[in-house]
Amino acid sequence: MKAQELLSLLASGLEAAAHAHTASNLGDRRTYLGMSDLARGLTCPRAVVARKLNGEPTSLSLETLLQLRRGHWLEYGVEEALTAAGQKFISQLEISIEHNGVPIKAHLDLLIFDEEAKAVTVIELKSVGRLRDHVYGSHEAQLYGQLGLLHRYWSQAVFANNVFVKGSSLPACSEYCSFSELASRQLGVQLPKDADSVSIHGFVLTVAPQSAKAFGPYAPNDEVLKVLFQTGAGLWSHMEEIRSGRADLGQVAYQQGFDPLCDWCGHNRDCPKFQGDSHPALEPELSALADLKAARSRLEEEIKEREEQLKAIAAIMGKSGQWISGNRYRFKVSRMPGRATIDQHLLKSSLGQLKQVDENQLDSLLSSAQKISRPFERLQLSPIH
Ligand code: SF4
């Protein structure tokens, strides 16, 4: 077998595994709105409607396939850790409801139970290339939606889980039942029949190759759930109108501002956001720039990785703060003070507590303290799918 054949085999296997996983765990996604659709619909309804009606592009690159499957591999890893830590949990819980005629399903990655404390913790897992300081709004909205459904529909027969619980002799729970019934049948955990008697919280757990970060805890929030339901109603009515020929995709609103997800959107080819002149002759220039940018980010990642390795080596040698020499190069790991910047929100809220300063004075204080650099030109490069 040649190296390229091995990579092609890997790509086709990953694609087949992704299809099989979607079919067995998520069913036909065109027939309902998932919680991630509702969360995505808050910023770009067109992306959701296009994906629901036309599906995703059929051939994905190995890079994209690996990125998509990494999330599922992560689930197995976290499940293994929870099992080893002796936690009672279930994975892939499905909540299936209909709200004002709109079929909605949520698939919760993990739920950890604390029977004694009468507490349930929902974990929304996200596999990322690198950790960030903040959580994406759409991930937060997705988790809020899951917590909201869990709280609101707790006692109704809308919960199912056809994943066999590791280490449990109890059967999978593929028929819909109430949440307390499901917890009892699947894990033998006894929970109150009323959601208000239980502590329900959730975290967005982001995991990168080197580390992990948990955002939360979040609690059920009826207002956010209401907004998600309204978004779902809008998306569903667009889908029905387009299916019946009364409207087309061009009439669905799209994200006007910058959105990093446009680069990943399978329906960006004819998106009105990118309307403009076509000049195929520029393609070699654009491809070269795209390749260079990709090479730069790979290089930056490699530099970071090597720096981390050397920092770890210096720490193991007990030589932090001292020069360590090779033949042609030497290095030193120093502890630097953090960079001083102004947190405008914090400053505004602290100044706002001084009763004599009103909102307008605050704004003028902040703008007089602001230093604005000279305007510059930015070149945005975006892949077409
Ligand atoms: S390209 Fe961007 S704006 Fe257009 S549909 Fe996709 S996500 Fe929305």
XYZ file of C-alpha atoms and ligand atoms in Angstrom:
393
model
C 0.000 0.000 0.000
C 1.270 3.505 -0.845
C 1.203 6.356 1.670
C -1.437 8.237 -0.333
C -3.627 5.120 -0.494
C -3.449 4.803 3.273
C -4.591 8.412 3.696
C -7.449 7.910 1.206
C -8.483 4.777 3.102
C -8.465 6.755 6.341
C -10.572 9.547 4.783
C -13.209 7.189 3.355
C -13.365 5.248 6.640
C -13.813 8.432 8.649
C -16.591 9.548 6.319
C -18.385 6.197 6.605
C -18.008 6.241 10.404
C -19.434 9.780 10.560
C -22.482 8.741 8.476
C -23.057 5.625 10.611
C -22.775 7.638 13.828
C -25.200 10.298 12.592
C -27.724 7.687 11.434
C -27.655 5.713 14.704
C -27.444 8.606 17.186
C -29.088 11.554 15.481
C -31.456 9.971 12.922
C -32.656 12.013 9.942
C -31.577 15.542 10.873
C -33.784 17.095 8.182
C -36.905 16.149 10.146
C -36.219 18.190 13.282
C -34.193 21.097 14.602
C -31.313 20.235 16.906
C -30.185 22.456 19.744
C -27.015 23.304 17.818
C -29.242 24.448 14.894
C -31.160 26.781 17.199
C -27.940 28.164 18.667
C -26.415 28.654 15.186
C -29.688 30.161 13.955
C -29.275 33.013 16.440
C -26.448 34.396 14.299
C -26.942 32.890 10.823
C -30.391 31.448 9.956
C -29.278 30.937 6.318
C -26.507 28.535 7.341
C -28.988 26.354 9.260
C -31.762 26.402 6.652
C -29.295 25.622 3.819
C -27.780 22.732 5.780
C -31.187 21.316 6.697
C -32.542 21.494 3.165
C -29.448 20.649 1.127
C -27.263 18.697 3.560
C -23.517 19.142 3.882
C -21.107 18.984 0.931
C -20.466 15.339 0.116
C -16.680 15.247 -0.127
C -14.841 16.642 2.863
C -11.079 16.984 3.207
C -9.173 14.634 5.512
C -8.409 17.648 7.707
C -12.118 18.493 8.122
C -13.070 14.843 8.677
C -10.443 14.495 11.403
C -11.665 17.670 13.043
C -15.272 16.431 13.022
C -14.444 12.968 14.387
C -12.086 14.304 17.052
C -15.155 15.448 19.023
C -16.497 11.882 19.164
C -13.141 10.408 20.155
C -12.992 12.986 22.909
C -16.320 11.717 24.269
C -14.869 8.226 24.672
C -11.833 9.642 26.485
C -13.887 11.720 28.910
C -16.259 8.794 29.527
C -13.266 6.615 30.345
C -12.031 9.219 32.847
C -15.461 9.538 34.503
C -15.796 5.748 34.770
C -12.330 5.457 36.321
C -13.231 8.241 38.754
C -16.273 6.203 39.858
C -18.833 8.757 38.613
C -22.416 7.868 37.739
C -23.151 9.326 34.330
C -24.959 8.780 31.064
C -23.937 9.933 27.600
C -25.888 10.953 24.513
C -29.179 11.672 26.248
C -31.861 12.612 23.747
C -34.639 15.075 24.580
C -37.354 15.121 21.927
C -40.163 17.671 22.099
C -42.520 19.606 19.864
C -42.959 23.302 20.557
C -45.730 25.134 18.674
C -45.547 22.537 15.902
C -41.739 22.649 15.599
C -39.993 19.303 16.296
C -36.909 19.946 18.414
C -34.297 17.484 19.653
C -31.351 18.031 21.948
C -28.516 15.528 22.326
C -26.681 16.025 25.584
C -23.091 14.770 25.556
C -22.771 13.804 29.230
C -24.786 14.056 32.437
C -23.182 13.380 35.810
C -25.411 12.436 38.730
C -24.992 13.139 42.425
C -27.835 11.251 44.083
C -27.057 12.426 47.605
C -26.899 16.106 46.688
C -29.833 15.691 44.260
C -27.752 17.299 41.539
C -27.336 16.790 37.795
C -24.426 18.326 35.861
C -24.672 18.559 32.082
C -21.408 18.623 30.137
C -21.282 20.012 26.600
C -17.971 18.795 25.198
C -16.062 20.771 22.605
C -12.858 19.606 20.984
C -10.729 22.608 19.992
C -7.340 23.179 18.393
C -6.308 25.625 21.104
C -7.889 26.903 24.288
C -9.428 30.382 24.387
C -10.167 32.727 27.280
C -13.814 32.982 26.364
C -16.540 30.589 25.369
C -18.280 30.907 21.981
C -21.776 32.405 22.251
C -23.267 29.562 20.186
C -21.805 26.921 22.559
C -23.193 28.827 25.519
C -26.623 29.103 23.864
C -26.597 25.385 23.048
C -25.943 24.497 26.678
C -28.569 26.967 27.932
C -31.065 25.323 25.591
C -30.215 21.832 26.883
C -30.492 22.913 30.517
C -33.751 24.730 29.787
C -35.316 21.650 28.151
C -34.089 19.355 30.922
C -35.649 21.596 33.569
C -38.895 22.360 31.741
C -39.671 18.811 30.520
C -38.208 16.884 33.503
C -41.403 15.016 34.346
C -42.574 14.404 30.781
C -41.884 11.294 28.646
C -39.456 13.009 26.267
C -36.109 11.504 27.385
C -34.385 8.536 25.751
C -30.925 7.099 25.674
C -30.049 4.142 23.531
C -26.406 4.109 24.606
C -25.579 1.227 26.913
C -24.176 2.573 30.175
C -20.651 1.278 30.777
C -20.324 -0.897 33.838
C -24.118 -1.057 34.308
C -26.108 -4.275 34.090
C -29.243 -2.229 33.364
C -30.560 -2.038 29.782
C -30.370 0.989 27.497
C -33.447 3.205 27.644
C -34.526 3.679 24.056
C -38.216 4.378 24.779
C -39.129 7.876 25.849
C -39.753 8.329 29.567
C -39.458 11.037 32.230
C -35.980 12.030 33.349
C -36.250 10.617 36.875
C -37.552 7.335 35.420
C -34.642 7.185 32.965
C -32.089 7.853 35.732
C -33.634 5.104 37.837
C -33.845 2.570 34.980
C -30.400 3.214 33.563
C -28.293 3.933 36.609
C -30.443 2.948 39.561
C -30.251 6.596 40.702
C -33.338 7.911 42.526
C -34.093 11.571 41.790
C -37.118 13.737 42.736
C -40.006 13.764 40.270
C -40.024 17.553 40.304
C -37.197 19.501 38.590
C -37.369 22.351 41.124
C -36.178 19.954 43.844
C -32.979 19.202 41.892
C -29.887 21.302 41.340
C -29.332 21.451 37.558
C -26.145 22.995 36.224
C -23.937 22.695 33.201
C -20.467 23.378 31.837
C -18.983 23.840 28.402
C -15.854 21.692 28.629
C -13.340 22.635 25.929
C -10.506 20.199 25.402
C -7.392 20.977 23.334
C -4.517 18.546 22.655
C -2.459 20.045 25.508
C -5.053 21.085 28.076
C -8.698 21.643 28.969
C -10.870 24.464 30.260
C -14.362 24.372 31.781
C -16.729 27.344 31.383
C -19.614 27.610 33.819
C -21.525 26.694 35.831
C -24.631 27.646 33.865
C -28.168 27.194 35.177
C -31.470 26.767 33.272
C -32.683 30.121 31.964
C -36.256 30.450 30.699
C -35.598 33.683 28.818
C -32.815 32.140 26.719
C -35.005 29.091 26.061
C -37.789 31.413 24.872
C -35.408 33.132 22.429
C -34.220 29.739 21.145
C -37.828 28.599 20.632
C -38.569 31.817 18.692
C -35.476 31.244 16.553
C -36.605 27.653 15.930
C -40.065 28.832 14.839
C -38.459 31.244 12.329
C -36.113 28.588 10.947
C -38.885 26.006 10.615
C -41.210 28.382 8.812
C -38.419 29.320 6.345
C -37.832 25.608 5.706
C -41.525 24.937 5.110
C -41.863 27.917 2.773
C -38.832 26.891 0.730
C -39.926 23.242 0.581
C -43.343 24.288 -0.718
C -41.805 26.647 -3.289
C -43.233 29.819 -1.701
C -39.770 31.222 -0.914
C -36.118 30.572 -1.639
C -32.869 30.578 0.283
C -32.106 34.111 -0.906
C -34.857 35.402 1.407
C -33.337 33.968 4.568
C -31.298 36.341 6.728
C -27.584 35.715 7.048
C -24.805 36.856 9.336
C -23.746 40.284 8.075
C -20.699 40.896 10.249
C -17.482 38.941 10.562
C -18.090 35.310 11.503
C -15.221 32.812 11.671
C -17.714 30.014 10.930
C -18.183 31.331 7.365
C -14.849 29.701 6.535
C -16.319 26.330 7.563
C -19.784 26.879 6.110
C -20.639 24.328 3.420
C -23.000 26.865 1.807
C -20.702 29.837 1.428
C -20.233 29.464 -2.343
C -23.367 31.418 -3.265
C -23.936 33.234 0.021
C -25.046 36.853 -0.631
C -22.575 37.992 2.029
C -19.766 37.387 -0.443
C -21.404 38.907 -3.491
C -18.901 40.757 -5.647
C -16.893 40.576 -8.851
C -15.520 37.290 -10.136
C -11.884 37.239 -11.377
C -10.727 33.603 -11.791
C -7.374 34.889 -13.066
C -6.519 35.891 -9.485
C -6.863 32.293 -8.259
C -3.105 31.442 -8.309
C -2.351 34.550 -6.258
C -5.118 33.743 -3.742
C -4.131 30.069 -3.483
C -0.514 31.021 -2.836
C -1.562 33.441 -0.089
C -3.878 30.829 1.477
C -1.042 28.263 1.463
C 1.367 30.729 3.053
C -1.116 31.627 5.776
C -1.710 27.932 6.512
C 2.061 27.357 6.640
C 2.457 30.334 9.003
C -0.138 29.025 11.423
C 1.435 25.545 11.335
C 4.792 27.147 12.005
C 3.409 29.219 14.887
C 1.913 26.102 16.432
C 5.185 24.222 16.082
C 7.155 27.101 17.633
C 4.729 27.211 20.555
C 4.967 23.454 21.043
C 8.777 23.505 21.018
C 8.870 26.457 23.421
C 6.572 24.605 25.823
C 8.830 21.539 25.616
C 11.924 23.610 26.440
C 10.128 25.349 29.317
C 9.192 21.928 30.700
C 12.792 20.694 30.302
C 14.129 23.775 32.164
C 11.613 23.178 34.966
C 12.534 19.476 35.239
C 16.240 20.414 35.355
C 15.460 22.959 38.070
C 17.133 25.662 35.925
C 14.264 28.104 35.399
C 15.668 31.655 35.340
C 19.158 30.422 34.327
C 20.823 30.223 30.940
C 21.065 26.698 29.497
C 23.472 26.303 26.568
C 23.641 23.921 23.653
C 26.494 24.272 21.122
C 25.236 27.106 18.944
C 22.226 28.288 20.950
C 21.264 28.896 24.567
C 17.988 29.678 26.283
C 16.556 30.943 29.556
C 13.027 30.737 30.916
C 12.126 33.936 32.779
C 9.019 34.865 34.676
C 7.648 38.175 33.302
C 5.049 40.482 34.835
C 1.670 40.396 33.054
C 1.000 43.097 30.401
C -1.011 46.031 31.731
C -4.175 46.701 29.747
C -7.414 48.420 30.672
C -10.560 46.337 31.017
C -13.078 48.891 29.748
C -16.148 46.986 31.014
C -14.722 46.614 34.509
C -13.616 50.254 34.603
C -17.017 51.411 33.404
C -18.878 49.360 35.987
C -16.542 50.509 38.809
C -16.844 54.159 37.820
C -20.595 53.690 37.392
C -20.845 52.826 41.077
C -19.684 56.337 41.925
C -23.094 57.982 42.137
C -21.943 61.387 40.852
C -20.872 60.050 37.423
C -23.685 59.473 34.939
C -23.640 57.234 31.823
C -22.740 60.093 29.419
C -19.884 61.302 31.599
C -18.611 57.729 31.744
C -18.630 57.403 27.962
C -16.823 60.701 27.478
C -14.272 59.766 30.178
C -13.589 56.486 28.423
C -13.384 57.976 24.944
C -10.983 60.711 26.125
C -8.753 57.981 27.619
C -8.864 55.955 24.416
C -5.877 55.882 22.094
C -6.856 55.049 18.534
C -4.197 53.956 16.108
C -4.167 55.036 12.446
C -6.730 53.382 10.124
C -5.323 50.455 8.189
C -6.342 48.135 5.357
C -7.225 44.534 6.142
C -7.220 41.758 3.570
C -9.690 39.002 4.361
C -9.154 35.653 2.652
C -11.946 33.088 2.823
C -12.233 29.569 1.317
C -15.144 28.803 -1.066
C -16.834 25.406 -0.585
S -21.221 31.821 4.528
Fe -21.428 32.744 6.554
S -23.124 34.192 6.340
Fe -23.229 32.822 4.588
S -24.628 31.193 5.213
Fe -22.574 30.493 5.705
S -22.263 31.105 7.828
Fe -23.979 32.277 7.072
